[in-house]
Coordinates of C-alpha atoms in Angstrom, one line a residue:
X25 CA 128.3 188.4 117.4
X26 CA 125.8 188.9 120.4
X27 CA 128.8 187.9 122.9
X28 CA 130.5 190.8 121.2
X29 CA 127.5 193.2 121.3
X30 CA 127.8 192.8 125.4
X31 CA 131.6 193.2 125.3
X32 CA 131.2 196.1 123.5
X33 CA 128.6 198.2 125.2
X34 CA 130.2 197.2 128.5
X35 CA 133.7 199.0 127.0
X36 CA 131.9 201.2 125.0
X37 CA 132.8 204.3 127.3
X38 CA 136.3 203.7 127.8
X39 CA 137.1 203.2 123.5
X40 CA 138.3 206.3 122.2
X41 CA 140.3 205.2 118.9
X42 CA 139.3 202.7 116.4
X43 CA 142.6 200.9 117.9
X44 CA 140.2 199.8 121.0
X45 CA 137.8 198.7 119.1
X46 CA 140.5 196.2 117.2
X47 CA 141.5 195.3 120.4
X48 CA 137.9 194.3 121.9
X49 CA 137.3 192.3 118.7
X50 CA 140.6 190.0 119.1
X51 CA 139.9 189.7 122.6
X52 CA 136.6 188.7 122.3
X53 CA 137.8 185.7 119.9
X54 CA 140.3 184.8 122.3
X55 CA 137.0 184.1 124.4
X56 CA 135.7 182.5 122.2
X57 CA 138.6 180.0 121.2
X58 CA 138.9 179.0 125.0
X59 CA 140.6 181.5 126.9
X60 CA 140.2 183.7 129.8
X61 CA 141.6 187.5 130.4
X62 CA 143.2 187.4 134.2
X63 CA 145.0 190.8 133.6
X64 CA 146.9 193.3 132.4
X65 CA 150.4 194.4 131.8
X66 CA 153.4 191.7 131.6
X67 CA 153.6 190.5 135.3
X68 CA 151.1 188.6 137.3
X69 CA 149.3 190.0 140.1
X70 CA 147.6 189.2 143.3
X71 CA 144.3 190.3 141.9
X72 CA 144.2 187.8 138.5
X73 CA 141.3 186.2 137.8
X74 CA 139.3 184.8 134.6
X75 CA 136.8 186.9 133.3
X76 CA 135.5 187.3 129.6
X77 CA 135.8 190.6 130.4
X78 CA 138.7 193.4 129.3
X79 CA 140.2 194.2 132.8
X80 CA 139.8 197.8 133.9
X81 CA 143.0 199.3 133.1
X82 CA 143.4 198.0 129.6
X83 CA 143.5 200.5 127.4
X84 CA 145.3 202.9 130.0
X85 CA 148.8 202.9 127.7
X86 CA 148.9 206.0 126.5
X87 CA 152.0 205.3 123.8
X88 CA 149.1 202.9 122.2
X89 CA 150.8 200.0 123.3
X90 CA 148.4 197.0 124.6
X91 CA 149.0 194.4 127.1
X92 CA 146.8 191.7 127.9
X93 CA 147.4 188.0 129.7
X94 CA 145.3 185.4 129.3
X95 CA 144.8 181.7 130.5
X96 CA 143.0 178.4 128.9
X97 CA 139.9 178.0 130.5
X98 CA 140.7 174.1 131.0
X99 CA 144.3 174.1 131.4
X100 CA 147.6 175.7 133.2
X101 CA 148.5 177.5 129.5
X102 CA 149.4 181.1 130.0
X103 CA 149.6 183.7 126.5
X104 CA 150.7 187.4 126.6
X105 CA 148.9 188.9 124.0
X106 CA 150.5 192.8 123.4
X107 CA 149.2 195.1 120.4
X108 CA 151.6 198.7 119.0
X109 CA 150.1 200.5 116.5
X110 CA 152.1 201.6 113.9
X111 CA 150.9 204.3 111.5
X112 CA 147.4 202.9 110.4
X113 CA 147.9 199.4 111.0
X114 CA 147.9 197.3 114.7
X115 CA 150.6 194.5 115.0
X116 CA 149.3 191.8 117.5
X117 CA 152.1 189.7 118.9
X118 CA 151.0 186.6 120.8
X119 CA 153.4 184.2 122.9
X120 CA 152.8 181.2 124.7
X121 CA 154.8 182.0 128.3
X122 CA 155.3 178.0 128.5
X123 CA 156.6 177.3 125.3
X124 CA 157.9 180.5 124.8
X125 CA 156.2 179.7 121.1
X126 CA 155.6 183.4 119.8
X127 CA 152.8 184.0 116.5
X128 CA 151.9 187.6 115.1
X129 CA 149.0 189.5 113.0
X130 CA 149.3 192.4 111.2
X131 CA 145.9 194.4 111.2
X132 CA 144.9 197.7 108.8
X133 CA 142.2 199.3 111.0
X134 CA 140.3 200.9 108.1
X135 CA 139.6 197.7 106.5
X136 CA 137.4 196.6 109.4
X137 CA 136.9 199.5 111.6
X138 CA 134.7 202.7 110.9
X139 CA 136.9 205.5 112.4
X140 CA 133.5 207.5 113.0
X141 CA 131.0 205.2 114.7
X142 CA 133.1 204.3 117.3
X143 CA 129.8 204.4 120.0
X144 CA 127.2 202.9 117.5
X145 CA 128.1 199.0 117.8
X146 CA 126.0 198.2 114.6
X147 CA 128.0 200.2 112.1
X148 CA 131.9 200.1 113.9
X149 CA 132.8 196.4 112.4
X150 CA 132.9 196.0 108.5
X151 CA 134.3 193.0 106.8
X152 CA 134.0 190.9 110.3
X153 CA 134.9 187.4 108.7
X154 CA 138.0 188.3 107.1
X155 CA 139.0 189.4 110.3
X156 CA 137.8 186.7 112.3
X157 CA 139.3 184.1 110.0
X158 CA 143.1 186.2 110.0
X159 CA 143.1 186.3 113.9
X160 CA 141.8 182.2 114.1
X161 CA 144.3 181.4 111.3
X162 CA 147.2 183.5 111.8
X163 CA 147.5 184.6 116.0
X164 CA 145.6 182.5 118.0
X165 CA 147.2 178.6 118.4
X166 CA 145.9 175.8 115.7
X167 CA 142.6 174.3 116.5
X168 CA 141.7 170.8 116.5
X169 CA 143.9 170.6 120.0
X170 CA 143.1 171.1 123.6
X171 CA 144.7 174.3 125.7
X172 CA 148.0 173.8 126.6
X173 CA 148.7 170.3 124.4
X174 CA 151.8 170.6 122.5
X175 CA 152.2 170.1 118.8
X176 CA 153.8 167.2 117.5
X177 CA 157.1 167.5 115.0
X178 CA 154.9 166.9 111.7
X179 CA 152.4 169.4 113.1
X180 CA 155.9 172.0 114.0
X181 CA 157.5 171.2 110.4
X182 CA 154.0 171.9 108.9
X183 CA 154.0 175.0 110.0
X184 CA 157.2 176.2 109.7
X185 CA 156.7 175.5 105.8
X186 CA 153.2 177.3 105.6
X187 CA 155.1 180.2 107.2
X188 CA 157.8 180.0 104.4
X189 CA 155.2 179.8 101.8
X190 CA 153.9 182.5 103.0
X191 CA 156.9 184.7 102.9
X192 CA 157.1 187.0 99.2
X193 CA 160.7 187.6 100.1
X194 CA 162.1 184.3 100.1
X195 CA 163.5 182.3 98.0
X196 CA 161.5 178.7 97.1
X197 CA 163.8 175.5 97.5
X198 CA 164.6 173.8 93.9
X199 CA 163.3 169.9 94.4
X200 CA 164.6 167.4 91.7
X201 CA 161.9 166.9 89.3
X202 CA 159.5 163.7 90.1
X203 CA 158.1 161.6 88.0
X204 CA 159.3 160.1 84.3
X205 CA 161.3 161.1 82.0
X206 CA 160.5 163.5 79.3
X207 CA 159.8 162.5 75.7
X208 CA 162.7 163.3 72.9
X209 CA 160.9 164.7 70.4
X210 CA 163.5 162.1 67.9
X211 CA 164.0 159.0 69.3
X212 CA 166.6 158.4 66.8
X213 CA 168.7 161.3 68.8
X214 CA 170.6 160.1 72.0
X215 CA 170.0 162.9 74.9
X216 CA 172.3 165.5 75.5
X217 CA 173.7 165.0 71.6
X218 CA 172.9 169.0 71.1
X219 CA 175.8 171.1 72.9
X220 CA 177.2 167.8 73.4
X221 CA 180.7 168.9 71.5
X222 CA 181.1 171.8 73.9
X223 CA 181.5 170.0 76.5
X224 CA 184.2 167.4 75.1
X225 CA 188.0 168.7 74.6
X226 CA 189.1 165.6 73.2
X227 CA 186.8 166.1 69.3
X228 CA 185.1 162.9 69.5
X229 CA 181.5 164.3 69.1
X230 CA 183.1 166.2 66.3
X231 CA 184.4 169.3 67.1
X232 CA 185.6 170.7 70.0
X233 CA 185.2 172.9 72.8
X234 CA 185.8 175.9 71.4
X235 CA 183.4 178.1 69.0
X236 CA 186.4 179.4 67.4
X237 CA 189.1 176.3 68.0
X238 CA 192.3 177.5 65.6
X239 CA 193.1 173.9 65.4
X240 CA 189.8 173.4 63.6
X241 CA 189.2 176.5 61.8
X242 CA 189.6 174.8 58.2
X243 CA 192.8 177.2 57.4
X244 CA 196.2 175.5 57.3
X245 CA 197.7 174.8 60.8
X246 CA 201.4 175.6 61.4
X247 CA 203.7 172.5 62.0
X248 CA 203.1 173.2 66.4
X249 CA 202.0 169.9 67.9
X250 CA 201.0 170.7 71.3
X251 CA 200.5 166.6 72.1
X252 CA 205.0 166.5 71.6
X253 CA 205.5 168.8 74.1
X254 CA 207.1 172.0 74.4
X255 CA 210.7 172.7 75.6
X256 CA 211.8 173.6 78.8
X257 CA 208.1 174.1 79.1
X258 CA 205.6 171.0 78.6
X259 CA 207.2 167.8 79.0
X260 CA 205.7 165.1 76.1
X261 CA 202.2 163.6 76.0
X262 CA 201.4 166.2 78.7
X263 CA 198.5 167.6 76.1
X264 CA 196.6 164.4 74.8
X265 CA 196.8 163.6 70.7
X266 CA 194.1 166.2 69.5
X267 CA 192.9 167.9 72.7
X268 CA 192.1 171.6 73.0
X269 CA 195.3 173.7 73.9
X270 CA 195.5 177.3 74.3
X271 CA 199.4 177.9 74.3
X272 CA 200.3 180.4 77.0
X273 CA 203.6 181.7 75.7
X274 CA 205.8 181.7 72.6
X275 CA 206.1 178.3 71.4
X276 CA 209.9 177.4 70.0
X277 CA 213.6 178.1 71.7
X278 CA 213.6 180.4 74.4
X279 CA 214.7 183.9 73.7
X280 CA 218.9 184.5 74.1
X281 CA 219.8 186.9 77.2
X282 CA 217.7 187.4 80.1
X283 CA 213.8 187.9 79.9
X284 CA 212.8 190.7 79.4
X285 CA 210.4 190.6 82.3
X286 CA 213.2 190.5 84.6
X287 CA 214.6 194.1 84.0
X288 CA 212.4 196.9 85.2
X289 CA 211.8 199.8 83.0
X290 CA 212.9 202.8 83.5
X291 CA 211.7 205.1 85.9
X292 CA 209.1 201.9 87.3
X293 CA 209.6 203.5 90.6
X294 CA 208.9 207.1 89.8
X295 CA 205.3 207.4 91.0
X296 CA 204.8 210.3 88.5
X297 CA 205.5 208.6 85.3

């Protein structure tokens, strides 16, 4: 923390919100993971250069809106690092102007920032590690490579799924289960033997599918076979010998005259009625 120390008294005038002092915190482990500040605001400009210093002008926004650019200290890689507050938290954004590879960090400023010692550099930081460990973890690009390398597809897919772990709102992907079988508790019953009948409309578990299957119910059945078809209706052996059927109009000779259904009632057109 003595890098920071310096940082800090050397911005010390210029903070005026525990927002700064968020802000000279990341930057300083931007620093520290490699990087250089050449500026601020979006563009370039003809006076960029690397410093471990925050440029003059960079808490100037007053709409609390931060934008710093920085550059790997051995390399060409260029991030834009911007900060908004929102309410009483800061939302870092970071993107990799190469890649175009974006990550973000969502900060509450009274978990690591004493509102009212904003000048005494010993008491304005609390819970340090937790912080240091969300920016290495979740803003700044994985360790373990130099500036500017890109990651590989594993190391892209691994990420994406750490992400979606991450997420509360979504919903986990179902995966076949691995591994053996599991153990009947009666070997002497073949799988799937409970429910079994449900699921077969011919009766040869039993009983068919029905709960309630009026060809089954144990009271006398009328002299309808469904399996000799129906006239004018179901030609024979379209319903197999024994197979559920739910009959889906009278069954015997078709009524004399016309249908019924073919004359409208009376008044059918009278919107009132």
């Amino acid at each position: 923390m003595a890098g920071l120390e310096v940082l800090y008294s050397c911005v010390g005038g210029s903070i005026s919100c525990p927002q700064d002092a968020v802000v000279c915190f990341v930057h300083w482990e931007m620093i520290k993971s490699g990087y250089r500040c050449i500026g601020s605001g979006d563009e370039p400009k003809g006076s960029d250069k690397k410093s471990e210093l925050l440029p003059a002008d960079w808490n100037s926004n007053r709409e609390e809106l931060y934008s710093l650019r920085y550059k790997a200290k051995d390399s060409e890689t260029q991030l834009l690092l911007k900060a908004i507050s929102v309410d009483s938290t800061l939302i870092f954004n970071l993107m990799n102007s190469g890649t175009q590879q974006v990550s973000d960090l969502t900060v509450n400023i009274s978990d690591h920032v004493e509102a009212d010692q904003l000048h005494t550099f010993d008491s304005v930081f609390k819970d340090t590690d937790s912080l240091s460990e969300k920016v290495k973890t979740q803003l700044l690009p994985a360790q373990g490579r130099a500036p500017g390398q890109r990651t590989s597809r594993r190391e892209e897919e691994d990420e994406r799924r750490r992400r979606e772990d991450s997420d509360p709102l979504r919903i986990p992907i179902r995966q076949p289960r691995q591994g053996p079988p599991p153990h009947w508790r009666d070997p002497m019953v073949p799988p799937f033997s409970v429910g079994g009948a449900d699921l077969d409309p011919f009766g040869s578990r039993g009983g068919g599918g029905m709960i309630l299957d009026p060809l089954r119910s144990g009271y006398p059945r009328s002299g309808f076979d469904p399996s000799t078809g129906i006239p004018d209706i179901l030609p024979p052996g379209a319903v197999p010998q024994g197979a559920r059927f739910d009959p889906f109009g009278p069954v015997g000779r078709p009524r004399p005259g016309p249908d019924p259904d073919h004359m409208p009632p009376p008044g059918y057109d009278d919107m009132f009625m």
